Amino acid sequence: MIPVNTPYLGGKEKEYLIECIDTTWISSEGPFVHRFESEFSTFVGREHGIACCNGSVALDIAVRALGIGEGDEVIMPSFTIISPAASVVNEGAQPVLVDSDPVTWQMDATAIEAKITSKTKAILVVHIYGYPADMDPILALAQKYNLKIIEDAAEMHGQTYRGKPCGSFGDISTFSFYPNKHITTGEGGMVVVDDPELAERCRSLRNLCFLPHQRFVHEELGWNYRMTNIQAALGVAQLENIDKVLIKKREVGRLYNQLLADCPNIELPPEKIDYADNVYWIYGFTLSDEFPHNAKWVMEQLGKHKIGTRPFFYPMHLQPVFKKRGWFENESYPVAERMAERGLYIPSGLGITKEQQEQVAETLKEIMRHA
Ligand SMILES: *Cc1c(COP(=O)(O)O)cnc(C)c1O
């Protein structure tokens, strides 16, 4: 079996984990948490990092901290993981969707302005798969209409937009450290901000909104979304290797592009666009319209050859959970729909070897040629 992802834990992970055990610091009070917050936020070029237990709850904190709630609208891509939409909906606000760019797969910045209303509070940017969203026009709109930017950079540790780090653009930006991300803590996430008051608010929301000088007294409700010292120990070790990780990711992507250059009926991801080099968080591609089968079929064939795959995201406007509420009726986002139907990704984790990549590419070509 070639799994779709295997993480890399070959740095000081073991050493730091043993330190947690030896010192008995295992809760969120341990020293690795601050160290990880400080080192990671510096890496992203932000003033403050607030570590939490995963990337989804980092978005919960971001949305609540900005005061987004009942009656507010938040513009986001239809083509995304559910987490950003869930965070907005759980606060009682309404997601408003835009389609994606067919080449970069990022939210279509040119489609945003038409969706802005008097209720719009924020644009929730989600950088997806390999490239950042086109930030300049999005930031210009935020300025023009006085909107907040929430930046979901869960897949973008170390990626840049016109040379500036992803995660440095939002009023609040968030990361995930799930094992398929460039840096993993098993489960984990982080909110990064510059504004000290906003940072304090995020810290409070993460920790049940205990009053600083009157523990067990609460003026509002938060969550226990804390990260443990054990998770943070992994994070510190992982961050030490981020440069190597980014090199490896790009090597994996480029090698697949070479190996699959002569594969019929697939559209390969571009290696670079004008504002960024592809970081290939996952190596994904779409099947051409001429190909008679969809992504599900190709995934089944690869599965028979013991090659792990994942489908692309399923668009928000088609999600049963939102359709039940009568949302997004008569809305269509053809690029998002096409990516969901015709997109998939193949093994591209940090643990993959060149030989495995060759085997995956050969098998895929065989399947595509004989379909
Ligand atoms: C992984 C991911 C998340 C969720 O992070 P978890 O840590 O798995 O909760 C959110 N947004 C994007 C874009 C992601 O890729």
PDB file of N, CA and C in Angstrom, residues 259-352:
ATOM      1  N   LEU A 259       6.958  13.065 -14.481  1.00  0.00           N
ATOM      2  CA  LEU A 259       6.549  11.679 -14.717  1.00  0.00           C
ATOM      3  C   LEU A 259       5.203  11.595 -15.435  1.00  0.00           C
ATOM      4  N   LEU A 260       4.355  12.598 -15.197  1.00  0.00           N
ATOM      5  CA  LEU A 260       3.000  12.539 -15.750  1.00  0.00           C
ATOM      6  C   LEU A 260       2.816  13.415 -16.987  1.00  0.00           C
ATOM      7  N   ALA A 261       3.926  13.996 -17.469  1.00  0.00           N
ATOM      8  CA  ALA A 261       3.824  14.922 -18.600  1.00  0.00           C
ATOM      9  C   ALA A 261       3.169  14.257 -19.815  1.00  0.00           C
ATOM     10  N   ASP A 262       3.406  12.945 -19.978  1.00  0.00           N
ATOM     11  CA  ASP A 262       2.835  12.258 -21.144  1.00  0.00           C
ATOM     12  C   ASP A 262       1.601  11.428 -20.785  1.00  0.00           C
ATOM     13  N   CYS A 263       1.005  11.706 -19.648  1.00  0.00           N
ATOM     14  CA  CYS A 263      -0.201  10.968 -19.247  1.00  0.00           C
ATOM     15  C   CYS A 263      -1.412  11.590 -19.943  1.00  0.00           C
ATOM     16  N   PRO A 264      -2.189  10.799 -20.657  1.00  0.00           N
ATOM     17  CA  PRO A 264      -3.323  11.391 -21.365  1.00  0.00           C
ATOM     18  C   PRO A 264      -4.443  11.826 -20.419  1.00  0.00           C
ATOM     19  N   ASN A 265      -5.156  12.856 -20.818  1.00  0.00           N
ATOM     20  CA  ASN A 265      -6.403  13.269 -20.157  1.00  0.00           C
ATOM     21  C   ASN A 265      -6.288  13.762 -18.726  1.00  0.00           C
ATOM     22  N   ILE A 266      -5.092  14.190 -18.313  1.00  0.00           N
ATOM     23  CA  ILE A 266      -5.064  14.889 -17.028  1.00  0.00           C
ATOM     24  C   ILE A 266      -4.432  16.267 -17.198  1.00  0.00           C
ATOM     25  N   GLU A 267      -4.913  17.185 -16.375  1.00  0.00           N
ATOM     26  CA  GLU A 267      -4.431  18.570 -16.409  1.00  0.00           C
ATOM     27  C   GLU A 267      -3.508  18.784 -15.212  1.00  0.00           C
ATOM     28  N   LEU A 268      -2.223  18.988 -15.507  1.00  0.00           N
ATOM     29  CA  LEU A 268      -1.229  19.066 -14.437  1.00  0.00           C
ATOM     30  C   LEU A 268      -1.215  20.446 -13.787  1.00  0.00           C
ATOM     31  N   PRO A 269      -0.897  20.501 -12.506  1.00  0.00           N
ATOM     32  CA  PRO A 269      -0.834  21.804 -11.837  1.00  0.00           C
ATOM     33  C   PRO A 269       0.391  22.596 -12.300  1.00  0.00           C
ATOM     34  N   PRO A 270       0.232  23.911 -12.545  1.00  0.00           N
ATOM     35  CA  PRO A 270       1.389  24.712 -12.965  1.00  0.00           C
ATOM     36  C   PRO A 270       2.435  24.821 -11.861  1.00  0.00           C
ATOM     37  N   GLU A 271       3.716  24.842 -12.265  1.00  0.00           N
ATOM     38  CA  GLU A 271       4.807  24.930 -11.289  1.00  0.00           C
ATOM     39  C   GLU A 271       4.921  26.297 -10.653  1.00  0.00           C
ATOM     40  N   LYS A 272       4.558  27.323 -11.436  1.00  0.00           N
ATOM     41  CA  LYS A 272       4.545  28.664 -10.844  1.00  0.00           C
ATOM     42  C   LYS A 272       3.544  29.529 -11.562  1.00  0.00           C
ATOM     43  N   ILE A 273       3.067  30.547 -10.854  1.00  0.00           N
ATOM     44  CA  ILE A 273       2.227  31.567 -11.467  1.00  0.00           C
ATOM     45  C   ILE A 273       2.871  32.908 -11.131  1.00  0.00           C
ATOM     46  N   ASP A 274       2.285  34.013 -11.552  1.00  0.00           N
ATOM     47  CA  ASP A 274       3.028  35.273 -11.418  1.00  0.00           C
ATOM     48  C   ASP A 274       3.315  35.656  -9.967  1.00  0.00           C
ATOM     49  N   TYR A 275       2.485  35.238  -9.008  1.00  0.00           N
ATOM     50  CA  TYR A 275       2.712  35.679  -7.635  1.00  0.00           C
ATOM     51  C   TYR A 275       3.235  34.604  -6.675  1.00  0.00           C
ATOM     52  N   ALA A 276       3.412  33.373  -7.125  1.00  0.00           N
ATOM     53  CA  ALA A 276       3.915  32.333  -6.203  1.00  0.00           C
ATOM     54  C   ALA A 276       4.432  31.112  -6.950  1.00  0.00           C
ATOM     55  N   ASP A 277       5.318  30.373  -6.284  1.00  0.00           N
ATOM     56  CA  ASP A 277       5.724  29.048  -6.765  1.00  0.00           C
ATOM     57  C   ASP A 277       4.840  28.016  -6.080  1.00  0.00           C
ATOM     58  N   ASN A 278       4.370  27.052  -6.857  1.00  0.00           N
ATOM     59  CA  ASN A 278       3.519  26.009  -6.280  1.00  0.00           C
ATOM     60  C   ASN A 278       4.264  25.293  -5.153  1.00  0.00           C
ATOM     61  N   VAL A 279       3.604  25.115  -4.010  1.00  0.00           N
ATOM     62  CA  VAL A 279       4.250  24.400  -2.909  1.00  0.00           C
ATOM     63  C   VAL A 279       3.705  22.965  -2.823  1.00  0.00           C
ATOM     64  N   TYR A 280       2.717  22.643  -3.661  1.00  0.00           N
ATOM     65  CA  TYR A 280       2.172  21.283  -3.740  1.00  0.00           C
ATOM     66  C   TYR A 280       1.877  20.718  -2.348  1.00  0.00           C
ATOM     67  N   TRP A 281       1.064  21.444  -1.566  1.00  0.00           N
ATOM     68  CA  TRP A 281       0.701  20.887  -0.243  1.00  0.00           C
ATOM     69  C   TRP A 281       0.217  19.454  -0.425  1.00  0.00           C
ATOM     70  N   ILE A 282      -0.628  19.269  -1.399  1.00  0.00           N
ATOM     71  CA  ILE A 282      -0.929  17.914  -1.888  1.00  0.00           C
ATOM     72  C   ILE A 282      -0.681  17.959  -3.389  1.00  0.00           C
ATOM     73  N   TYR A 283      -0.386  16.810  -3.990  1.00  0.00           N
ATOM     74  CA  TYR A 283      -0.259  16.799  -5.439  1.00  0.00           C
ATOM     75  C   TYR A 283      -1.600  16.371  -6.031  1.00  0.00           C
ATOM     76  N   GLY A 284      -2.308  17.342  -6.556  1.00  0.00           N
ATOM     77  CA  GLY A 284      -3.624  17.074  -7.135  1.00  0.00           C
ATOM     78  C   GLY A 284      -3.672  17.466  -8.589  1.00  0.00           C
ATOM     79  N   PHE A 285      -4.647  16.934  -9.297  1.00  0.00           N
ATOM     80  CA  PHE A 285      -4.850  17.305 -10.700  1.00  0.00           C
ATOM     81  C   PHE A 285      -6.316  17.075 -11.041  1.00  0.00           C
ATOM     82  N   THR A 286      -6.722  17.605 -12.182  1.00  0.00           N
ATOM     83  CA  THR A 286      -8.091  17.369 -12.656  1.00  0.00           C
ATOM     84  C   THR A 286      -8.054  16.543 -13.930  1.00  0.00           C
ATOM     85  N   LEU A 287      -9.114  15.779 -14.157  1.00  0.00           N
ATOM     86  CA  LEU A 287      -9.252  14.989 -15.381  1.00  0.00           C
ATOM     87  C   LEU A 287      -9.854  15.883 -16.452  1.00  0.00           C
ATOM     88  N   SER A 288      -9.385  15.731 -17.661  1.00  0.00           N
ATOM     89  CA  SER A 288      -9.904  16.611 -18.726  1.00  0.00           C
ATOM     90  C   SER A 288     -11.353  16.247 -19.033  1.00  0.00           C
ATOM     91  N   ASP A 289     -12.069  17.195 -19.633  1.00  0.00           N
ATOM     92  CA  ASP A 289     -13.498  16.983 -19.908  1.00  0.00           C
ATOM     93  C   ASP A 289     -13.735  15.852 -20.904  1.00  0.00           C
ATOM     94  N   GLU A 290     -12.743  15.578 -21.750  1.00  0.00           N
ATOM     95  CA  GLU A 290     -12.904  14.508 -22.750  1.00  0.00           C
ATOM     96  C   GLU A 290     -12.877  13.122 -22.106  1.00  0.00           C
ATOM     97  N   PHE A 291     -12.253  13.037 -20.941  1.00  0.00           N
ATOM     98  CA  PHE A 291     -12.110  11.717 -20.312  1.00  0.00           C
ATOM     99  C   PHE A 291     -13.485  11.203 -19.875  1.00  0.00           C
ATOM    100  N   PRO A 292     -13.806   9.941 -20.215  1.00  0.00           N
ATOM    101  CA  PRO A 292     -15.183   9.460 -20.009  1.00  0.00           C
ATOM    102  C   PRO A 292     -15.558   9.160 -18.545  1.00  0.00           C
ATOM    103  N   HIS A 293     -14.574   9.084 -17.649  1.00  0.00           N
ATOM    104  CA  HIS A 293     -14.895   8.756 -16.253  1.00  0.00           C
ATOM    105  C   HIS A 293     -14.611   9.945 -15.347  1.00  0.00           C
ATOM    106  N   ASN A 294     -15.142   9.864 -14.120  1.00  0.00           N
ATOM    107  CA  ASN A 294     -14.884  10.952 -13.167  1.00  0.00           C
ATOM    108  C   ASN A 294     -13.764  10.558 -12.187  1.00  0.00           C
ATOM    109  N   ALA A 295     -13.471  11.474 -11.267  1.00  0.00           N
ATOM    110  CA  ALA A 295     -12.367  11.244 -10.329  1.00  0.00           C
ATOM    111  C   ALA A 295     -12.614  10.008  -9.462  1.00  0.00           C
ATOM    112  N   LYS A 296     -13.878   9.796  -9.090  1.00  0.00           N
ATOM    113  CA  LYS A 296     -14.212   8.656  -8.231  1.00  0.00           C
ATOM    114  C   LYS A 296     -13.773   7.348  -8.897  1.00  0.00           C
ATOM    115  N   TRP A 297     -14.013   7.264 -10.196  1.00  0.00           N
ATOM    116  CA  TRP A 297     -13.641   6.060 -10.931  1.00  0.00           C
ATOM    117  C   TRP A 297     -12.120   5.861 -10.920  1.00  0.00           C
ATOM    118  N   VAL A 298     -11.382   6.923 -11.182  1.00  0.00           N
ATOM    119  CA  VAL A 298      -9.913   6.818 -11.203  1.00  0.00           C
ATOM    120  C   VAL A 298      -9.396   6.435  -9.808  1.00  0.00           C
ATOM    121  N   MET A 299     -10.004   6.996  -8.771  1.00  0.00           N
ATOM    122  CA  MET A 299      -9.588   6.657  -7.403  1.00  0.00           C
ATOM    123  C   MET A 299      -9.832   5.182  -7.096  1.00  0.00           C
ATOM    124  N   GLU A 300     -10.948   4.658  -7.603  1.00  0.00           N
ATOM    125  CA  GLU A 300     -11.232   3.231  -7.398  1.00  0.00           C
ATOM    126  C   GLU A 300     -10.183   2.357  -8.089  1.00  0.00           C
ATOM    127  N   GLN A 301      -9.820   2.743  -9.309  1.00  0.00           N
ATOM    128  CA  GLN A 301      -8.804   1.967 -10.036  1.00  0.00           C
ATOM    129  C   GLN A 301      -7.460   2.011  -9.303  1.00  0.00           C
ATOM    130  N   LEU A 302      -7.069   3.193  -8.847  1.00  0.00           N
ATOM    131  CA  LEU A 302      -5.797   3.306  -8.117  1.00  0.00           C
ATOM    132  C   LEU A 302      -5.865   2.509  -6.818  1.00  0.00           C
ATOM    133  N   GLY A 303      -7.019   2.516  -6.189  1.00  0.00           N
ATOM    134  CA  GLY A 303      -7.226   1.750  -4.951  1.00  0.00           C
ATOM    135  C   GLY A 303      -6.998   0.254  -5.167  1.00  0.00           C
ATOM    136  N   LYS A 304      -7.446  -0.234  -6.335  1.00  0.00           N
ATOM    137  CA  LYS A 304      -7.241  -1.659  -6.656  1.00  0.00           C
ATOM    138  C   LYS A 304      -5.754  -1.979  -6.752  1.00  0.00           C
ATOM    139  N   HIS A 305      -4.950  -0.983  -7.090  1.00  0.00           N
ATOM    140  CA  HIS A 305      -3.492  -1.167  -7.143  1.00  0.00           C
ATOM    141  C   HIS A 305      -2.822  -0.724  -5.840  1.00  0.00           C
ATOM    142  N   LYS A 306      -3.628  -0.593  -4.795  1.00  0.00           N
ATOM    143  CA  LYS A 306      -3.118  -0.243  -3.461  1.00  0.00           C
ATOM    144  C   LYS A 306      -2.410   1.113  -3.431  1.00  0.00           C
ATOM    145  N   ILE A 307      -2.989   2.050  -4.139  1.00  0.00           N
ATOM    146  CA  ILE A 307      -2.465   3.420  -4.109  1.00  0.00           C
ATOM    147  C   ILE A 307      -3.524   4.330  -3.490  1.00  0.00           C
ATOM    148  N   GLY A 308      -3.129   4.983  -2.421  1.00  0.00           N
ATOM    149  CA  GLY A 308      -4.063   5.842  -1.681  1.00  0.00           C
ATOM    150  C   GLY A 308      -4.350   7.138  -2.432  1.00  0.00           C
ATOM    151  N   THR A 309      -5.576   7.607  -2.345  1.00  0.00           N
ATOM    152  CA  THR A 309      -5.975   8.872  -2.986  1.00  0.00           C
ATOM    153  C   THR A 309      -6.977   9.582  -2.088  1.00  0.00           C
ATOM    154  N   ARG A 310      -7.261  10.825  -2.407  1.00  0.00           N
ATOM    155  CA  ARG A 310      -8.365  11.552  -1.779  1.00  0.00           C
ATOM    156  C   ARG A 310      -9.076  12.339  -2.855  1.00  0.00           C
ATOM    157  N   PRO A 311     -10.394  12.492  -2.695  1.00  0.00           N
ATOM    158  CA  PRO A 311     -11.097  13.382  -3.622  1.00  0.00           C
ATOM    159  C   PRO A 311     -10.787  14.833  -3.294  1.00  0.00           C
ATOM    160  N   PHE A 312     -11.064  15.719  -4.220  1.00  0.00           N
ATOM    161  CA  PHE A 312     -11.002  17.159  -3.937  1.00  0.00           C
ATOM    162  C   PHE A 312     -12.171  17.536  -3.017  1.00  0.00           C
ATOM    163  N   PHE A 313     -12.110  18.754  -2.500  1.00  0.00           N
ATOM    164  CA  PHE A 313     -13.187  19.250  -1.636  1.00  0.00           C
ATOM    165  C   PHE A 313     -14.537  19.198  -2.351  1.00  0.00           C
ATOM    166  N   TYR A 314     -15.596  19.120  -1.547  1.00  0.00           N
ATOM    167  CA  TYR A 314     -16.957  19.115  -2.065  1.00  0.00           C
ATOM    168  C   TYR A 314     -17.545  20.501  -1.810  1.00  0.00           C
ATOM    169  N   PRO A 315     -18.040  21.172  -2.836  1.00  0.00           N
ATOM    170  CA  PRO A 315     -18.401  22.592  -2.688  1.00  0.00           C
ATOM    171  C   PRO A 315     -19.446  22.853  -1.599  1.00  0.00           C
ATOM    172  N   MET A 316     -19.310  24.007  -0.957  1.00  0.00           N
ATOM    173  CA  MET A 316     -20.221  24.376   0.127  1.00  0.00           C
ATOM    174  C   MET A 316     -21.666  24.487  -0.346  1.00  0.00           C
ATOM    175  N   HIS A 317     -21.875  24.975  -1.583  1.00  0.00           N
ATOM    176  CA  HIS A 317     -23.266  25.188  -2.020  1.00  0.00           C
ATOM    177  C   HIS A 317     -23.992  23.881  -2.304  1.00  0.00           C
ATOM    178  N   LEU A 318     -23.261  22.761  -2.337  1.00  0.00           N
ATOM    179  CA  LEU A 318     -23.906  21.458  -2.558  1.00  0.00           C
ATOM    180  C   LEU A 318     -24.003  20.637  -1.273  1.00  0.00           C
ATOM    181  N   GLN A 319     -23.491  21.162  -0.167  1.00  0.00           N
ATOM    182  CA  GLN A 319     -23.467  20.389   1.085  1.00  0.00           C
ATOM    183  C   GLN A 319     -24.885  20.147   1.594  1.00  0.00           C
ATOM    184  N   PRO A 320     -25.216  18.868   1.843  1.00  0.00           N
ATOM    185  CA  PRO A 320     -26.564  18.555   2.350  1.00  0.00           C
ATOM    186  C   PRO A 320     -26.919  19.363   3.604  1.00  0.00           C
ATOM    187  N   VAL A 321     -25.950  19.578   4.469  1.00  0.00           N
ATOM    188  CA  VAL A 321     -26.226  20.265   5.730  1.00  0.00           C
ATOM    189  C   VAL A 321     -26.721  21.701   5.476  1.00  0.00           C
ATOM    190  N   PHE A 322     -26.262  22.310   4.392  1.00  0.00           N
ATOM    191  CA  PHE A 322     -26.719  23.677   4.081  1.00  0.00           C
ATOM    192  C   PHE A 322     -27.962  23.662   3.195  1.00  0.00           C
ATOM    193  N   LYS A 323     -28.063  22.661   2.325  1.00  0.00           N
ATOM    194  CA  LYS A 323     -29.262  22.539   1.473  1.00  0.00           C
ATOM    195  C   LYS A 323     -30.502  22.358   2.332  1.00  0.00           C
ATOM    196  N   LYS A 324     -30.336  21.596   3.425  1.00  0.00           N
ATOM    197  CA  LYS A 324     -31.458  21.377   4.350  1.00  0.00           C
ATOM    198  C   LYS A 324     -32.009  22.685   4.893  1.00  0.00           C
ATOM    199  N   ARG A 325     -31.124  23.679   4.987  1.00  0.00           N
ATOM    200  CA  ARG A 325     -31.562  24.986   5.488  1.00  0.00           C
ATOM    201  C   ARG A 325     -32.127  25.856   4.372  1.00  0.00           C
ATOM    202  N   GLY A 326     -32.128  25.302   3.161  1.00  0.00           N
ATOM    203  CA  GLY A 326     -32.630  26.075   2.033  1.00  0.00           C
ATOM    204  C   GLY A 326     -31.626  27.097   1.513  1.00  0.00           C
ATOM    205  N   TRP A 327     -30.354  26.952   1.890  1.00  0.00           N
ATOM    206  CA  TRP A 327     -29.338  27.914   1.454  1.00  0.00           C
ATOM    207  C   TRP A 327     -28.805  27.567   0.067  1.00  0.00           C
ATOM    208  N   PHE A 328     -28.315  28.575  -0.605  1.00  0.00           N
ATOM    209  CA  PHE A 328     -27.600  28.443  -1.883  1.00  0.00           C
ATOM    210  C   PHE A 328     -28.460  27.798  -2.982  1.00  0.00           C
ATOM    211  N   GLU A 329     -29.787  27.860  -2.808  1.00  0.00           N
ATOM    212  CA  GLU A 329     -30.671  27.324  -3.857  1.00  0.00           C
ATOM    213  C   GLU A 329     -30.455  28.139  -5.119  1.00  0.00           C
ATOM    214  N   ASN A 330     -30.447  27.464  -6.245  1.00  0.00           N
ATOM    215  CA  ASN A 330     -30.257  28.114  -7.556  1.00  0.00           C
ATOM    216  C   ASN A 330     -28.898  28.786  -7.714  1.00  0.00           C
ATOM    217  N   GLU A 331     -27.978  28.539  -6.792  1.00  0.00           N
ATOM    218  CA  GLU A 331     -26.627  29.075  -6.998  1.00  0.00           C
ATOM    219  C   GLU A 331     -25.792  27.996  -7.669  1.00  0.00           C
ATOM    220  N   SER A 332     -24.945  28.415  -8.605  1.00  0.00           N
ATOM    221  CA  SER A 332     -24.059  27.412  -9.183  1.00  0.00           C
ATOM    222  C   SER A 332     -22.655  27.993  -9.334  1.00  0.00           C
ATOM    223  N   TYR A 333     -21.688  27.199  -9.017  1.00  0.00           N
ATOM    224  CA  TYR A 333     -20.280  27.598  -9.114  1.00  0.00           C
ATOM    225  C   TYR A 333     -19.588  26.537  -9.940  1.00  0.00           C
ATOM    226  N   PRO A 334     -19.602  26.725 -11.267  1.00  0.00           N
ATOM    227  CA  PRO A 334     -19.176  25.652 -12.165  1.00  0.00           C
ATOM    228  C   PRO A 334     -17.741  25.190 -11.973  1.00  0.00           C
ATOM    229  N   VAL A 335     -16.837  26.087 -11.624  1.00  0.00           N
ATOM    230  CA  VAL A 335     -15.437  25.666 -11.446  1.00  0.00           C
ATOM    231  C   VAL A 335     -15.343  24.757 -10.221  1.00  0.00           C
ATOM    232  N   ALA A 336     -15.977  25.178  -9.132  1.00  0.00           N
ATOM    233  CA  ALA A 336     -15.976  24.365  -7.905  1.00  0.00           C
ATOM    234  C   ALA A 336     -16.608  23.001  -8.167  1.00  0.00           C
ATOM    235  N   GLU A 337     -17.721  23.003  -8.913  1.00  0.00           N
ATOM    236  CA  GLU A 337     -18.417  21.738  -9.198  1.00  0.00           C
ATOM    237  C   GLU A 337     -17.538  20.821 -10.042  1.00  0.00           C
ATOM    238  N   ARG A 338     -16.871  21.411 -11.006  1.00  0.00           N
ATOM    239  CA  ARG A 338     -16.018  20.605 -11.878  1.00  0.00           C
ATOM    240  C   ARG A 338     -14.829  20.024 -11.092  1.00  0.00           C
ATOM    241  N   MET A 339     -14.236  20.839 -10.224  1.00  0.00           N
ATOM    242  CA  MET A 339     -13.097  20.338  -9.438  1.00  0.00           C
ATOM    243  C   MET A 339     -13.531  19.174  -8.548  1.00  0.00           C
ATOM    244  N   ALA A 340     -14.725  19.287  -7.966  1.00  0.00           N
ATOM    245  CA  ALA A 340     -15.210  18.219  -7.090  1.00  0.00           C
ATOM    246  C   ALA A 340     -15.444  16.932  -7.879  1.00  0.00           C
ATOM    247  N   GLU A 341     -15.906  17.070  -9.110  1.00  0.00           N
ATOM    248  CA  GLU A 341     -16.241  15.917  -9.942  1.00  0.00           C
ATOM    249  C   GLU A 341     -14.985  15.304 -10.579  1.00  0.00           C
ATOM    250  N   ARG A 342     -14.022  16.157 -10.943  1.00  0.00           N
ATOM    251  CA  ARG A 342     -12.910  15.705 -11.776  1.00  0.00           C
ATOM    252  C   ARG A 342     -11.536  15.826 -11.117  1.00  0.00           C
ATOM    253  N   GLY A 343     -11.500  16.244  -9.836  1.00  0.00           N
ATOM    254  CA  GLY A 343     -10.210  16.430  -9.178  1.00  0.00           C
ATOM    255  C   GLY A 343      -9.918  15.362  -8.130  1.00  0.00           C
ATOM    256  N   LEU A 344      -8.651  15.006  -8.014  1.00  0.00           N
ATOM    257  CA  LEU A 344      -8.236  14.059  -6.981  1.00  0.00           C
ATOM    258  C   LEU A 344      -6.777  14.312  -6.642  1.00  0.00           C
ATOM    259  N   TYR A 345      -6.341  13.766  -5.532  1.00  0.00           N
ATOM    260  CA  TYR A 345      -4.909  13.837  -5.296  1.00  0.00           C
ATOM    261  C   TYR A 345      -4.325  12.495  -4.925  1.00  0.00           C
ATOM    262  N   ILE A 346      -3.024  12.371  -5.210  1.00  0.00           N
ATOM    263  CA  ILE A 346      -2.330  11.089  -5.116  1.00  0.00           C
ATOM    264  C   ILE A 346      -1.260  11.186  -4.030  1.00  0.00           C
ATOM    265  N   PRO A 347      -0.634  10.063  -3.654  1.00  0.00           N
ATOM    266  CA  PRO A 347       0.318  10.092  -2.534  1.00  0.00           C
ATOM    267  C   PRO A 347       1.389  11.170  -2.706  1.00  0.00           C
ATOM    268  N   SER A 348       1.482  12.062  -1.737  1.00  0.00           N
ATOM    269  CA  SER A 348       2.428  13.176  -1.859  1.00  0.00           C
ATOM    270  C   SER A 348       2.869  13.682  -0.493  1.00  0.00           C
ATOM    271  N   GLY A 349       2.814  12.823   0.514  1.00  0.00           N
ATOM    272  CA  GLY A 349       3.264  13.213   1.851  1.00  0.00           C
ATOM    273  C   GLY A 349       4.781  13.268   1.920  1.00  0.00           C
ATOM    274  N   LEU A 350       5.281  13.761   3.047  1.00  0.00           N
ATOM    275  CA  LEU A 350       6.728  13.963   3.179  1.00  0.00           C
ATOM    276  C   LEU A 350       7.503  12.654   3.223  1.00  0.00           C
ATOM    277  N   GLY A 351       6.826  11.569   3.572  1.00  0.00           N
ATOM    278  CA  GLY A 351       7.515  10.283   3.677  1.00  0.00           C
ATOM    279  C   GLY A 351       7.666   9.566   2.345  1.00  0.00           C
ATOM    280  N   ILE A 352       7.145  10.119   1.266  1.00  0.00           N
ATOM    281  CA  ILE A 352       7.138   9.382  -0.009  1.00  0.00           C
ATOM    282  C   ILE A 352       8.545   9.305  -0.619  1.00  0.00           C
TER     283      ILE A 352
END
